[in-house]
Coordinates of C-alpha atoms in Angstrom, one line a residue:
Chain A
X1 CA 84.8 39.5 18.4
X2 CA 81.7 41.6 18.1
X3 CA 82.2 45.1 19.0
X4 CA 79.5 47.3 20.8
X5 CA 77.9 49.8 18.0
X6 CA 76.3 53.1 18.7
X7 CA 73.4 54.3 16.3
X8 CA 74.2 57.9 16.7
X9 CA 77.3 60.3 17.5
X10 CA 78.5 63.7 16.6
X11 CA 80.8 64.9 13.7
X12 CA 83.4 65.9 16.3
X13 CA 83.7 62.6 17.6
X14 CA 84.0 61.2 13.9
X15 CA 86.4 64.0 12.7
X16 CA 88.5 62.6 16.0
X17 CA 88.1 58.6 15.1
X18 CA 88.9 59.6 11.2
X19 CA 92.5 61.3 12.4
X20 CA 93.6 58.7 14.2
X21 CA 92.6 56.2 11.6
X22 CA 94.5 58.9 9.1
X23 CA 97.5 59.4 11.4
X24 CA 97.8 55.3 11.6
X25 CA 97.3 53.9 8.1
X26 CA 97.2 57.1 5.7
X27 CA 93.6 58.9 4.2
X28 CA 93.2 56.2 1.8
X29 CA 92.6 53.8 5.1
X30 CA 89.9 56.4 6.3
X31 CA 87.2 55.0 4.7
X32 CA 83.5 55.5 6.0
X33 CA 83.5 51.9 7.2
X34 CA 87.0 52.4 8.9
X35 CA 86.3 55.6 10.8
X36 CA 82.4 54.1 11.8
X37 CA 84.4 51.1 13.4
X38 CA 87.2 53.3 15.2
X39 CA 84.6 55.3 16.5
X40 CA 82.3 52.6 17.7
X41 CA 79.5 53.5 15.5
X42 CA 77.3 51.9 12.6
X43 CA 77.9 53.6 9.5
X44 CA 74.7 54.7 9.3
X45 CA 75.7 57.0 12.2
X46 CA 78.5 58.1 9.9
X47 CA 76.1 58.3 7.1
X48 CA 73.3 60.6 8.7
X49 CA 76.5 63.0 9.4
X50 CA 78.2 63.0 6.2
X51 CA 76.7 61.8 3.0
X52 CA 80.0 61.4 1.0
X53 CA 83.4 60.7 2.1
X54 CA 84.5 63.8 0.7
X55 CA 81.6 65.5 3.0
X56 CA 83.3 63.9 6.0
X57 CA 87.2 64.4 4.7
X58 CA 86.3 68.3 4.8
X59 CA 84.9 68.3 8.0
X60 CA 87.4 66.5 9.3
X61 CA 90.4 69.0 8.0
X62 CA 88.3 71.9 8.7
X63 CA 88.2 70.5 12.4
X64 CA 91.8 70.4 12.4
X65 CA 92.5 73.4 10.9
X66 CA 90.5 74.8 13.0
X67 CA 92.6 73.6 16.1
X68 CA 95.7 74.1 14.3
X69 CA 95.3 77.5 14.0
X70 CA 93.6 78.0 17.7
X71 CA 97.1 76.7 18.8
X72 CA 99.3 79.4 16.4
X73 CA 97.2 82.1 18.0
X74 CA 97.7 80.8 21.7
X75 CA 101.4 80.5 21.4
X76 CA 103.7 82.6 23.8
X77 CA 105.2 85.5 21.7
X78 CA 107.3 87.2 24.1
X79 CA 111.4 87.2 23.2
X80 CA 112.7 89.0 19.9
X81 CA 111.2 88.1 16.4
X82 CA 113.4 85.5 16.0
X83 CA 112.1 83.8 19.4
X84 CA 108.3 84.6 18.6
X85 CA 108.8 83.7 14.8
X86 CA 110.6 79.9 16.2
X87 CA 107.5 79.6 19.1
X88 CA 104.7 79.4 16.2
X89 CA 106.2 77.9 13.3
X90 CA 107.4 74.8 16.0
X91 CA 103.8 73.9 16.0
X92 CA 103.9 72.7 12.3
X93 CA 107.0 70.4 12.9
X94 CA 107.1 67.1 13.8
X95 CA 109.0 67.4 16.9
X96 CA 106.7 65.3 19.3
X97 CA 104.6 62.2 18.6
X98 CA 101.6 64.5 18.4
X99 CA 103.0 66.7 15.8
X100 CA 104.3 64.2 13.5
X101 CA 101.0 62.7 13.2
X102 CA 99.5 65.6 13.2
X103 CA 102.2 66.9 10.3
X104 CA 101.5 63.5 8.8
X105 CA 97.7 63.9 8.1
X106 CA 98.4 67.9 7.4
X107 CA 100.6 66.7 4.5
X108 CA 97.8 63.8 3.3
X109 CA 94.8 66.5 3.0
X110 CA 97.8 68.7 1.3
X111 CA 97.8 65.7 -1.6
X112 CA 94.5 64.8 -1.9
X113 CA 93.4 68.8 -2.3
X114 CA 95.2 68.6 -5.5
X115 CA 92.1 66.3 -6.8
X116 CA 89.5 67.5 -4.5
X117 CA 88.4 71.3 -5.3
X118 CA 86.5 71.4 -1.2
X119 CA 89.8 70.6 0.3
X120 CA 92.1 72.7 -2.1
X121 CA 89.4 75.7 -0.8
X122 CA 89.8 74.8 3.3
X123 CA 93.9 74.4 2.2
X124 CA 93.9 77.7 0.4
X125 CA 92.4 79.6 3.0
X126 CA 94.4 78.3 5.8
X127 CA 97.9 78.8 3.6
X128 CA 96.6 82.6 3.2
X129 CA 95.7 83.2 6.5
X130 CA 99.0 82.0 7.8
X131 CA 100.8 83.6 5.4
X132 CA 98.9 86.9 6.0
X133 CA 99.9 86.3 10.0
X134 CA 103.5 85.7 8.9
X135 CA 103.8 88.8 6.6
X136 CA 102.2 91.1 9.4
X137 CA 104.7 90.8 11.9
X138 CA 107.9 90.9 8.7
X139 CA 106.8 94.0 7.4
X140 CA 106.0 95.0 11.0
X141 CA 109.7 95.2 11.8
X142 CA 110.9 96.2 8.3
X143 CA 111.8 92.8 6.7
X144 CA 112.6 93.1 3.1
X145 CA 110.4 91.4 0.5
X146 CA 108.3 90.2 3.8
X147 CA 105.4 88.8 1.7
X148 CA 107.6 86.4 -0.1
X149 CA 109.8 85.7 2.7
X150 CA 106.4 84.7 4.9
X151 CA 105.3 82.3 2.4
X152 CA 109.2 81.2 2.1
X153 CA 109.1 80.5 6.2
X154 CA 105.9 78.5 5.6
X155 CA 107.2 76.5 2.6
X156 CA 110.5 75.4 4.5
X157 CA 108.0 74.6 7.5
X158 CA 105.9 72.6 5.4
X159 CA 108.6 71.1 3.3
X160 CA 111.3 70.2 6.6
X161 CA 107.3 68.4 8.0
X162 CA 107.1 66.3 4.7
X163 CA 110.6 65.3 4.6
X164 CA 110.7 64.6 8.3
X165 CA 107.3 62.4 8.2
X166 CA 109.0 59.8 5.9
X167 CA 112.5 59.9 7.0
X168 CA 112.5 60.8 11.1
X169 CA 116.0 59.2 10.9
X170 CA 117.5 62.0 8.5
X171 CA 115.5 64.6 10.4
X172 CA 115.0 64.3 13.9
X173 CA 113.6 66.9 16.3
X174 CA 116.9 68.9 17.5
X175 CA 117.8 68.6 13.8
X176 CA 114.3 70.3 12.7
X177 CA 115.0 72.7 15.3
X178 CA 117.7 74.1 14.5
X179 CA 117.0 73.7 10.7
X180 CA 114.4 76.5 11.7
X181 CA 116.5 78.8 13.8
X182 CA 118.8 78.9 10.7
X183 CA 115.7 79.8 8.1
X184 CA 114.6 82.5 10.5
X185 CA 117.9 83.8 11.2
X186 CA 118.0 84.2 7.4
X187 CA 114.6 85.5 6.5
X188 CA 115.6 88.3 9.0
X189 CA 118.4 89.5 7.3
X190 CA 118.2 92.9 6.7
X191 CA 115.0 93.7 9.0
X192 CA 114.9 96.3 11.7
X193 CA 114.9 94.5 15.1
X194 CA 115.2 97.0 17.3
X195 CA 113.6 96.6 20.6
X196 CA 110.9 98.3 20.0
X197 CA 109.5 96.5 17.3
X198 CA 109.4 93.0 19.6
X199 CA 106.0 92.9 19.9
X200 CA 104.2 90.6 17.9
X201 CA 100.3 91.1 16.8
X202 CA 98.1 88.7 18.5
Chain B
X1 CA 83.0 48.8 -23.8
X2 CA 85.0 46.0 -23.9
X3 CA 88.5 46.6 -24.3
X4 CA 91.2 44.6 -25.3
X5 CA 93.7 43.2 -22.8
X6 CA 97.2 42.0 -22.9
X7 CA 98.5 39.6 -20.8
X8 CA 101.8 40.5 -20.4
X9 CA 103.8 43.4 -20.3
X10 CA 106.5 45.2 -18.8
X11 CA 107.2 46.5 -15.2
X12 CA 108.0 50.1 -16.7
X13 CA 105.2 50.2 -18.5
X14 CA 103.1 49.2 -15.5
X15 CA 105.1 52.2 -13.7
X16 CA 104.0 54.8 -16.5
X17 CA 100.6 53.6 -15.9
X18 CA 100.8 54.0 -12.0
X19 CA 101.8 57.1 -12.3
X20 CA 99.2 58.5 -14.5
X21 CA 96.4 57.0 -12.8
X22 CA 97.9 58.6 -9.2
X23 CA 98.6 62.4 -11.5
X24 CA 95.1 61.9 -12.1
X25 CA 93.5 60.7 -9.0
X26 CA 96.2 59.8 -6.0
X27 CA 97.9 57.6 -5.1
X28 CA 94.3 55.5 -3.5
X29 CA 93.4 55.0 -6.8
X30 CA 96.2 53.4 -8.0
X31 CA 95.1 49.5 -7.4
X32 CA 96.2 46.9 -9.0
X33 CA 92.6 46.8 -11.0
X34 CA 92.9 50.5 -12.1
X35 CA 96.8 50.2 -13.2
X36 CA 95.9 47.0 -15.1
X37 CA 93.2 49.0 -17.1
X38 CA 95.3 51.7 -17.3
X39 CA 98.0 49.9 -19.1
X40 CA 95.8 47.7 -21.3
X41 CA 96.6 44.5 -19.3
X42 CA 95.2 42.1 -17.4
X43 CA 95.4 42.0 -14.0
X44 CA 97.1 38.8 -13.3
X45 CA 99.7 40.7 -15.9
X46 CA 100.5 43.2 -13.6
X47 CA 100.5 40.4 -10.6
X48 CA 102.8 38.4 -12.7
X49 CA 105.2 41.4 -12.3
X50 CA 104.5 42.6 -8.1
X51 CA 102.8 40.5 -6.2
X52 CA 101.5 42.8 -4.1
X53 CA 101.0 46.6 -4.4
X54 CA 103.6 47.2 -2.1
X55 CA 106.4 45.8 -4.4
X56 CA 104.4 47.6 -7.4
X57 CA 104.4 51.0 -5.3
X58 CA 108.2 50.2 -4.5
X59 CA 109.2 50.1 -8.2
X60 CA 107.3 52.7 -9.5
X61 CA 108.7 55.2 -7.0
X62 CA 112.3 53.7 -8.2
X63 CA 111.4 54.6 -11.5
X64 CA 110.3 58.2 -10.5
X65 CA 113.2 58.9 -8.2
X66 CA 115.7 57.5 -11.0
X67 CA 114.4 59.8 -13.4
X68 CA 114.3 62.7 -11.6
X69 CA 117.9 62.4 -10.7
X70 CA 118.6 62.1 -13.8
X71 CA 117.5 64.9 -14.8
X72 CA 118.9 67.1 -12.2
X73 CA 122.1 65.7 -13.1
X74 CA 121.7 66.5 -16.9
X75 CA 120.4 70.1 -16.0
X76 CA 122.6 72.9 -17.4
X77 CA 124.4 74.4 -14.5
X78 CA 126.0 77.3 -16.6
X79 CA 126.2 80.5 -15.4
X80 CA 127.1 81.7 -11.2
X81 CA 126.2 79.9 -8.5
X82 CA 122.7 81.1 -7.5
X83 CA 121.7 80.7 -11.3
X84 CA 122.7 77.0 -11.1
X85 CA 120.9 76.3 -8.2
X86 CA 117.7 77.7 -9.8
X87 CA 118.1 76.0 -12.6
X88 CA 118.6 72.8 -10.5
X89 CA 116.0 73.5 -8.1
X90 CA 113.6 74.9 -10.8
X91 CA 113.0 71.1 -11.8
X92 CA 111.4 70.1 -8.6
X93 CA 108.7 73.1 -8.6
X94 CA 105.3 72.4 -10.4
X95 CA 105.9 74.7 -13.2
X96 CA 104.4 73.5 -16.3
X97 CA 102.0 70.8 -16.7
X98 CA 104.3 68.2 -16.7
X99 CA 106.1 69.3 -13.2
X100 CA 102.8 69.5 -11.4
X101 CA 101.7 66.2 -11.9
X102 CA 105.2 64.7 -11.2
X103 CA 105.1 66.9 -7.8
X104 CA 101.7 66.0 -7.2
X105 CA 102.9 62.2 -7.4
X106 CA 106.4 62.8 -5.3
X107 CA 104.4 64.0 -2.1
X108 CA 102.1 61.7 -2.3
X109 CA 104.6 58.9 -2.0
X110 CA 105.8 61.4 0.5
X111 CA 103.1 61.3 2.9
X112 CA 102.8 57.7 1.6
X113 CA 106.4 56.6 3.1
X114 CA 105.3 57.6 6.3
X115 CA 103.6 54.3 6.5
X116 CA 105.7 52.1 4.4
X117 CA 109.0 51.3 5.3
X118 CA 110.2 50.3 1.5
X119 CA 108.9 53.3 0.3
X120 CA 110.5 55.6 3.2
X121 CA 113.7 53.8 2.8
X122 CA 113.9 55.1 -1.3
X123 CA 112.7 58.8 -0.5
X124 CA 115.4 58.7 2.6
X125 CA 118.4 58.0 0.2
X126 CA 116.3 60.1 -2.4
X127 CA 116.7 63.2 0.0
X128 CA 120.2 62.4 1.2
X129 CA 121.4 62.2 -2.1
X130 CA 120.2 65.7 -3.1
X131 CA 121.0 67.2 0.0
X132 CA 124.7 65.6 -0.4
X133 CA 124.9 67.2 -3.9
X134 CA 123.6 70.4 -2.7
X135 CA 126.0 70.7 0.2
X136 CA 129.0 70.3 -1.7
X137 CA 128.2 73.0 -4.2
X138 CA 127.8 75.4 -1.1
X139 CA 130.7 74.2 0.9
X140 CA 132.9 74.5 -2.5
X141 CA 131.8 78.5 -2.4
X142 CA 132.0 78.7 1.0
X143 CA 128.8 79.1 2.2
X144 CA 128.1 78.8 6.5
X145 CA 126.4 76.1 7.6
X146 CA 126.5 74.9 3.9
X147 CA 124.8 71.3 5.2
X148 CA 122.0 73.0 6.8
X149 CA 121.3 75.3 4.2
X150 CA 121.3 72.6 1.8
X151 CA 118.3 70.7 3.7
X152 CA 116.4 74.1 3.9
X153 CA 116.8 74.7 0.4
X154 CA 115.5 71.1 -0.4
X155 CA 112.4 71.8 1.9
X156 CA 112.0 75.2 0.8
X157 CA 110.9 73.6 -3.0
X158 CA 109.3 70.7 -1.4
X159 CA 107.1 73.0 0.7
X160 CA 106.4 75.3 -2.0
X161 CA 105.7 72.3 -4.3
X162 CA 103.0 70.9 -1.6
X163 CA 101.8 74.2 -1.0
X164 CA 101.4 75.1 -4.7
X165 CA 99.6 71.5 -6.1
X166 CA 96.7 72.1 -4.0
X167 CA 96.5 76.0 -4.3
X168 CA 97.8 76.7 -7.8
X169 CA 95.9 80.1 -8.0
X170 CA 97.9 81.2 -4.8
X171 CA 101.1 80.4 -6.1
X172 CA 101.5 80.6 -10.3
X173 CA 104.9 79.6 -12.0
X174 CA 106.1 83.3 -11.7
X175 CA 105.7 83.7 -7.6
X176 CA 107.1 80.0 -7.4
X177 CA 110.4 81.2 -9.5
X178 CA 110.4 84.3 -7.9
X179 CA 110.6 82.6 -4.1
X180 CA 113.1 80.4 -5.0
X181 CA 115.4 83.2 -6.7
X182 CA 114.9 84.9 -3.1
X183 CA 115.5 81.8 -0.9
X184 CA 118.2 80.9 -3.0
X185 CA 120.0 85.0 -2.2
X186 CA 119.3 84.1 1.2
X187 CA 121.0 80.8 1.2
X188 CA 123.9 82.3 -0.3
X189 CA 124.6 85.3 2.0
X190 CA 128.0 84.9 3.1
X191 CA 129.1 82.7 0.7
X192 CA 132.2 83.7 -1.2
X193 CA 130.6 84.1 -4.7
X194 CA 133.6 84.6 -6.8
X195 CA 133.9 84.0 -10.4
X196 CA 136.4 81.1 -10.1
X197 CA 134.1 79.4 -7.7
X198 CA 131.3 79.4 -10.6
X199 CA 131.4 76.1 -11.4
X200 CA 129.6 73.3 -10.3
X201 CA 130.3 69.4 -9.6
X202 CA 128.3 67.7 -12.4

């Protein structure tokens, strides 16, 4: 069966067509000809856009960075530490079907930036800025050794999402949930959480 | 530059190959073609062995895993409780050379199993059986929610290891042994840490 092939498009539209490819089959599936053909275009569209795969792998995880982090910043904060803490980091598990193949793809540009020095820099940056967000609001309300515990909440967050991708059985959502209350509950130890110190940093 | 080929060889071999072709470049590189060059074979050697990459993937991951574990098992676990975790632990963290590619190789079979059943099925039992061995060393001291903790602790390393492949700058061997001492305190508030209850299950 022939498919209908468009001679242009926009990198949005590919960064979308090379997730889903991604999130189905892995990044080693997301080749140029894969992502042209799930986005109905010929791969010279692809090609006027991005002129190496890696070119187009970047955009595509700066894209979702980009919408990842959009999403942390939207996310209701009201209720204690402990509440606000659980509402973002949530987002980074795979409790739905969209975050598990979001977590999945998250976890395949985490691999591949150990051999590719663009996507090690878009994975650096968003690791800091996160970790920067989380520190904030631990030293905030007086949370020993908050730096370390901030990139501790990540690393759990990131780690329970890598586990959970491959084995959903040994991990599912309620599971992950509370996994994370638990990890919060403990990173806390030992802060101030008085009511006046609720309020998070937007 | 010709080189010479041998047609045969042995599965482990093939597996040591795999795994330094994937250290190097991922688990995408790893066909058939480039572990057959890698080992000096041909590539109807390698086919003689898996007949499809699958079943090559399947047993190289074995091989990984079984190593690992047995390694863990052999690691000196002298000294109190939170210094036997570490030590334990410790081996799963990209600290030398030698750590970093074998982490770099675990998640991507990671992220890998979340599209291939055989390979999910070794990193389920993989992950149950180090959460298992975890959990009976912090029920033995009496740790709360020993089970739970156990999984977080496991994620903790396997987030930090994912974390730190791709951004080793952000987190050197020092700030990845200093987390884990931390997350490991934290994981043992509460526990009864009392000098008879030093010892470990080997």
């Amino acid at each position: 069966m022939r498919e209908r092939r468009y001679s242009s498009t926009s990198p949005e539209h590919l960064a979308t067509a090379l997730f889903d490819v991604a999130a189905e089959s892995g990044l080693g599936g997301a080749s140029v000809r894969e992502v042209a053909k799930r986005a109905g275009v010929s791969i010279g569209a692809v090609q006027h856009h991005f002129s190496t795969k890696d070119e187009m792998f970047v955009f595509a995880l700066r894209t979702l960075v980009d919408k990842l982090l959009m999403r942390l910043k939207a996310v209701d904060r009201s209720g204690d530490p402990a509440r606000a803490l659980f509402s973002v980091m949530s987002q980074l598990l795979p409790l739905d079907e969209a975050r598990s193949r979001e977590a999945h793809v998250m976890a395949a540009f985490a691999v591949r930036a150990a051999t590719s020095p663009s996507l090690a820099e878009i994975r650096r940056k968003t690791l800091f800025t996160i970790r920067t967000g989380l520190s904030a609001v631990l030293i905030r309300i007086g949370t020993p050794e908050a730096e370390t515990r901030a990139a501790l909440l990540l690393a759990t967050v990131d780690g329970l999402a890598l586990d959970a991708i491959g084995s959903p059985s040994l991990y599912p959502p309620e599971y992950l949930e509370h996994a994370l209350d638990i990890q919060i509950a403990m990173i806390l130890q030992g802060a101030d959480l008085a009511p006046s110190s609720v309020e998070l940093a937007s």
